């Protein structure tokens, strides 16, 4: 017998396909906007400037200071630029850091957002904003945070470095995997989750062998879109809580942290809901989703040890304490001793079940 469920769609307008970058001006017109501020990280500033040159008078400038974990002080600086330029919308060109900044601006101003996704972050299709202040990362969910339009042009990902492709793809998979056992899961989100996971499971190894393969890049972008939709449709649990803790309090890199932790957070939870994670185990052709995810990540060269990113062993106790504050719902409740043991495994890079 099917469980009762509630589903409410939150998908923005999606423009997907090779060459869709050429439709930015048309999409801005559809939003009734003509004074866009283009956002980027310092790394993608040249691409942002090039976009401004291509769009001409509908852009009023570039803010290229987007940073990981969306620091509030950066948002305040960007808001000043937004106001001084007389902007009436933002174009977020990039991945999670830039998308987060666009969301932070929209949350405070209700300005429309157009996202041009260049990684597999997935956050571009969620009404969720994660931001950091005083070393603590918090999240807020609000309708004003959801971008109005997202452009997915696979050609923009052809030059995404393989290492970044791997961790960004696993970050997307983490959204969908956790969505499978979310408290408010439903048949629609679970179907999207498995479709997204399967697309990335197929695409990532292919990209390693041929980084500019159009089919693999398109599949990866399609998978990341679906995984992002899942993140926006249901609640987050242990995995995202731990990642937010390590990112906000220890400034660990976002996608790498997701990639490392995913097998371990799944191992923590899997015993409580094995039937919900069985489709992942079946896809990975293994008995347990946690070991299948670990072996898959290892096979595509993903990082596996938190200690390789500057986290000291003495930080694990503090991380446990922070994670236990205001814990997210999880099928297996958060237990301090077990969380500390899980973090130790992830710090060492041990395969789940090997201790």
C-alpha positions as CSV (number, residue, x, y, z in Angstrom):
1,X,0.0,0.0,0.0
2,X,1.4,3.4,-0.9
3,X,2.2,5.9,1.8
4,X,0.3,9.2,1.8
5,X,2.3,12.1,0.4
6,X,2.2,15.7,-0.5
7,X,4.0,17.2,-3.5
8,X,4.4,20.8,-4.5
9,X,6.5,21.6,-7.5
10,X,9.1,24.4,-7.3
11,X,10.8,24.2,-10.7
12,X,11.7,27.5,-12.3
13,X,11.7,28.1,-16.1
14,X,14.3,25.8,-17.6
15,X,16.1,26.5,-20.9
16,X,18.2,23.4,-21.7
17,X,20.4,22.6,-24.7
18,X,23.5,23.3,-26.6
19,X,23.7,26.9,-27.6
20,X,21.1,28.2,-25.2
21,X,23.5,30.8,-23.9
22,X,22.5,32.8,-27.0
23,X,19.0,33.1,-25.5
24,X,20.0,35.2,-22.4
25,X,18.8,38.5,-23.9
26,X,15.5,36.9,-24.9
27,X,15.0,35.5,-21.4
28,X,15.7,38.9,-19.8
29,X,13.1,40.4,-22.1
30,X,10.6,37.8,-21.0
31,X,11.3,38.8,-17.4
32,X,10.7,42.4,-18.3
33,X,14.2,43.4,-17.2
34,X,16.9,45.5,-18.9
35,X,19.4,46.4,-16.3
36,X,21.1,43.2,-15.2
37,X,24.1,43.0,-12.9
38,X,26.2,40.0,-13.8
39,X,27.6,38.0,-10.9
40,X,30.6,35.7,-10.9
41,X,33.6,34.5,-8.8
42,X,37.0,36.1,-9.4
43,X,37.9,32.9,-11.3
44,X,35.1,33.5,-13.9
45,X,35.4,37.3,-14.1
46,X,36.6,37.2,-17.8
47,X,33.6,35.1,-18.8
48,X,31.3,37.5,-17.0
49,X,32.8,40.5,-18.8
50,X,32.5,38.7,-22.1
51,X,28.8,38.1,-21.4
52,X,28.3,41.8,-20.6
53,X,30.0,42.7,-23.9
54,X,27.7,40.3,-25.8
55,X,24.5,41.6,-24.1
56,X,25.3,45.3,-24.4
57,X,22.9,47.8,-22.9
58,X,20.8,45.3,-21.0
59,X,23.7,44.9,-18.5
60,X,24.8,47.6,-16.0
61,X,28.0,45.9,-14.7
62,X,29.8,43.0,-13.1
63,X,30.3,42.0,-9.5
64,X,33.0,39.3,-9.5
65,X,33.4,38.8,-5.7
66,X,31.2,35.7,-5.1
67,X,32.7,33.3,-2.6
68,X,32.1,29.9,-1.2
69,X,29.5,29.5,1.5
70,X,28.0,32.9,0.7
71,X,29.5,35.1,3.4
72,X,27.1,37.8,4.5
73,X,29.8,40.5,4.3
74,X,30.2,39.7,0.6
75,X,26.5,39.9,0.1
76,X,26.4,43.4,1.7
77,X,29.1,44.6,-0.7
78,X,27.3,43.2,-3.7
79,X,24.1,44.8,-2.6
80,X,25.8,48.2,-2.6
81,X,27.0,47.6,-6.2
82,X,23.6,46.4,-7.2
83,X,21.9,49.6,-5.8
84,X,24.6,52.0,-7.2
85,X,24.3,50.5,-10.7
86,X,20.5,50.8,-10.7
87,X,20.2,47.1,-11.5
88,X,16.7,45.6,-11.8
89,X,17.9,41.9,-11.9
90,X,20.9,39.7,-11.5
91,X,22.5,37.2,-13.9
92,X,24.4,34.5,-12.0
93,X,27.1,33.0,-14.2
94,X,28.8,30.1,-12.6
95,X,28.3,27.4,-9.9
96,X,27.2,27.3,-6.3
97,X,29.1,30.2,-5.0
98,X,27.8,32.7,-7.6
99,X,24.3,31.2,-7.5
100,X,24.3,31.6,-3.7
101,X,25.2,35.2,-4.0
102,X,22.4,35.8,-6.5
103,X,20.0,34.2,-4.1
104,X,21.2,36.3,-1.2
105,X,20.6,39.4,-3.2
106,X,17.1,38.3,-4.3
107,X,16.2,37.3,-0.7
108,X,16.9,40.8,0.4
109,X,15.5,42.7,-2.6
110,X,13.1,40.3,-4.3
111,X,14.9,41.0,-7.6
112,X,14.5,38.4,-10.4
113,X,17.4,36.0,-11.0
114,X,18.5,34.4,-14.3
115,X,21.1,31.7,-13.7
116,X,23.6,30.4,-16.3
117,X,24.8,27.2,-14.7
118,X,28.4,26.2,-15.5
119,X,28.8,23.4,-12.9
120,X,26.7,20.6,-11.5
121,X,25.8,22.4,-8.2
122,X,22.0,21.9,-8.5
123,X,21.3,24.8,-6.1
124,X,20.0,26.9,-9.0
125,X,16.6,25.2,-8.9
126,X,16.0,25.4,-5.1
127,X,14.4,28.0,-2.9
128,X,17.2,27.4,-0.4
129,X,19.9,29.9,0.6
130,X,22.9,28.8,2.7
131,X,24.9,31.7,4.0
132,X,27.7,32.1,6.5
133,X,28.2,34.7,9.3
134,X,30.6,34.6,12.2
135,X,31.7,31.1,11.3
136,X,28.3,29.6,11.3
137,X,26.4,28.5,8.2
138,X,22.7,28.6,8.3
139,X,20.0,28.0,5.7
140,X,16.7,29.7,4.9
141,X,13.9,28.6,2.5
142,X,11.8,31.2,0.9
143,X,9.9,31.6,-2.4
144,X,11.9,34.8,-3.2
145,X,15.1,32.7,-3.2
146,X,14.2,30.5,-6.2
147,X,15.6,31.9,-9.5
148,X,13.1,32.7,-12.2
149,X,15.0,31.2,-15.1
150,X,17.9,28.8,-15.4
151,X,19.9,28.3,-18.6
152,X,21.7,25.0,-19.0
153,X,24.1,25.0,-22.0
154,X,26.2,21.9,-21.9
155,X,28.9,23.7,-24.0
156,X,29.7,25.9,-21.0
157,X,30.8,22.8,-19.1
158,X,33.1,21.3,-21.7
159,X,36.1,23.0,-20.1
160,X,35.2,22.3,-16.5
161,X,38.3,20.6,-15.1
162,X,37.8,16.9,-14.5
163,X,38.6,17.1,-10.8
164,X,35.9,19.8,-10.4
165,X,33.5,17.8,-12.6
166,X,33.9,14.8,-10.3
167,X,33.3,16.6,-7.0
168,X,30.5,18.8,-8.4
169,X,28.8,15.8,-9.8
170,X,29.0,13.9,-6.5
171,X,27.7,17.0,-4.8
172,X,24.6,16.9,-7.0
173,X,24.2,13.1,-6.4
174,X,24.2,13.8,-2.6
175,X,21.1,16.0,-3.0
176,X,19.2,13.2,-4.6
177,X,20.5,10.4,-2.4
178,X,19.4,12.3,0.7
179,X,16.1,13.1,-1.0
180,X,15.3,9.4,-1.1
181,X,15.0,9.2,2.7
182,X,13.8,12.7,3.4
183,X,10.9,13.0,5.9
184,X,8.7,14.6,3.2
185,X,9.8,12.4,0.3
186,X,7.2,11.5,-2.3
187,X,7.0,9.4,-5.4
188,X,7.7,12.3,-7.8
189,X,10.9,13.4,-6.0
190,X,12.1,9.9,-5.6
191,X,11.7,9.2,-9.3
192,X,13.6,12.3,-10.1
193,X,16.3,11.4,-7.6
194,X,17.0,8.0,-9.2
195,X,16.9,9.4,-12.7
196,X,19.4,12.1,-11.7
197,X,21.7,9.7,-9.8
198,X,21.6,7.2,-12.8
199,X,22.5,10.0,-15.3
200,X,25.5,11.1,-13.3
201,X,26.6,7.6,-12.5
202,X,26.7,7.0,-16.3
203,X,28.2,10.4,-17.2
204,X,31.0,11.0,-14.8
205,X,33.2,8.0,-15.8
206,X,32.6,8.9,-19.4
207,X,33.8,12.5,-18.9
208,X,37.0,11.3,-17.2
209,X,37.8,9.4,-20.4
210,X,36.6,12.2,-22.8
211,X,36.2,15.5,-20.9
212,X,34.6,17.3,-23.9
213,X,32.2,14.5,-24.9
214,X,28.9,16.2,-25.7
215,X,26.7,13.4,-24.8
216,X,28.4,12.8,-21.4
217,X,28.4,16.5,-20.6
218,X,24.7,16.8,-21.5
219,X,23.8,13.8,-19.4
220,X,25.7,15.2,-16.4
221,X,24.0,18.6,-16.7
222,X,20.6,16.8,-17.0
223,X,21.3,14.7,-14.0
224,X,22.5,17.7,-11.9
225,X,19.3,19.5,-12.8
226,X,17.1,16.6,-11.5
227,X,19.2,16.3,-8.4
228,X,18.8,20.0,-7.7
229,X,15.0,19.8,-8.2
230,X,14.9,17.0,-5.5
231,X,16.9,19.2,-3.1
232,X,14.3,22.0,-3.6
233,X,11.3,19.7,-3.3
234,X,12.1,17.9,0.0
235,X,13.9,18.6,3.3
236,X,17.5,18.1,4.1
237,X,18.9,15.7,6.6
238,X,22.2,14.6,8.2
239,X,24.4,14.8,5.1
240,X,23.6,18.5,4.5
241,X,23.8,19.3,8.2
242,X,27.3,17.9,8.4
243,X,28.4,19.6,5.2
244,X,27.1,22.9,6.3
245,X,28.9,22.5,9.6
246,X,32.3,21.8,8.0
247,X,31.9,24.4,5.4
248,X,30.6,27.2,7.6
249,X,32.8,26.6,10.7
250,X,36.0,25.3,9.0
251,X,35.8,26.8,5.5
252,X,36.1,23.4,3.8
253,X,35.5,23.4,0.1
254,X,31.9,22.8,-0.7
255,X,31.7,20.1,-3.4
256,X,34.8,18.2,-2.1
257,X,33.2,18.0,1.4
258,X,30.0,16.6,-0.1
259,X,31.9,14.1,-2.2
260,X,33.9,12.8,0.8
261,X,31.0,12.7,3.3
262,X,28.3,11.1,1.1
263,X,29.3,7.4,1.6
264,X,29.7,8.0,5.4
265,X,26.4,9.9,6.0
266,X,24.6,7.2,4.0
267,X,26.4,4.5,6.1
268,X,25.2,6.2,9.2
269,X,21.5,6.3,8.0
270,X,21.2,3.2,5.8
271,X,20.5,0.7,8.6
272,X,17.4,2.7,9.5
273,X,15.9,2.8,6.0
274,X,17.6,0.1,3.9
275,X,14.6,-0.2,1.6
276,X,14.7,3.4,0.6
277,X,18.4,3.2,-0.4
278,X,18.1,-0.2,-2.0
279,X,17.7,1.4,-5.5
280,X,21.1,3.1,-5.1
281,X,22.7,-0.1,-4.1
282,X,21.1,-1.9,-7.1
283,X,22.4,0.8,-9.4
284,X,25.9,0.4,-8.0
285,X,25.6,-3.4,-8.1
286,X,26.4,-3.8,-4.5
287,X,24.7,-4.9,-1.3
288,X,24.9,-1.5,0.4
289,X,24.5,2.0,-1.0
290,X,27.2,3.4,1.3
291,X,30.0,1.1,0.0
292,X,28.7,1.4,-3.5
293,X,28.9,5.2,-3.4
294,X,32.4,5.0,-1.8
295,X,33.7,2.6,-4.5
296,X,32.2,4.7,-7.2
297,X,33.7,7.9,-5.9
298,X,37.1,6.1,-5.6
299,X,36.9,4.7,-9.1
300,X,36.5,8.2,-10.6
301,X,39.3,9.7,-8.6
302,X,37.3,11.7,-6.1
303,X,38.9,12.9,-2.8
304,X,38.1,10.6,0.1
305,X,39.8,12.1,3.1
306,X,38.8,15.3,5.0
307,X,42.3,15.6,6.4
308,X,43.6,16.4,2.9
309,X,41.7,19.7,3.1
310,X,43.1,21.1,6.2
311,X,40.8,19.7,8.8
312,X,42.8,18.7,11.9
313,X,41.9,15.7,14.0
314,X,41.3,18.0,17.0
315,X,38.6,19.8,14.9
316,X,36.4,16.7,14.8
317,X,35.2,17.2,18.4
318,X,34.1,20.8,17.6
319,X,32.5,19.7,14.4
320,X,30.5,17.1,16.3
321,X,29.4,19.7,18.8
322,X,28.3,22.2,16.1
323,X,26.5,19.5,14.1
324,X,24.5,18.5,17.2
325,X,23.1,22.0,17.6
326,X,19.7,22.4,16.0
327,X,20.0,19.1,14.2
328,X,18.1,18.3,11.1
329,X,15.6,15.5,11.1
330,X,17.2,12.2,10.0
331,X,15.8,8.6,9.8
332,X,18.4,7.7,12.4
333,X,18.6,10.4,15.0
334,X,21.9,12.2,15.5
335,X,23.9,10.7,18.3
336,X,27.1,12.5,19.3
337,X,29.3,9.5,19.7
338,X,28.2,7.9,16.4
339,X,28.6,11.3,14.6
340,X,32.1,11.6,16.0
341,X,33.0,8.1,14.8
342,X,31.6,8.8,11.3
343,X,33.6,12.0,11.0
344,X,36.7,10.0,12.0
345,X,36.1,7.6,9.2
346,X,35.7,10.4,6.7
347,X,38.7,12.2,8.0
348,X,40.8,9.0,7.5
349,X,39.1,8.1,4.2
350,X,38.2,4.7,5.4
351,X,35.7,2.6,3.4
352,X,32.4,2.4,5.3
353,X,32.1,-0.8,7.2
354,X,35.9,-1.4,7.3
355,X,36.3,-0.4,11.0
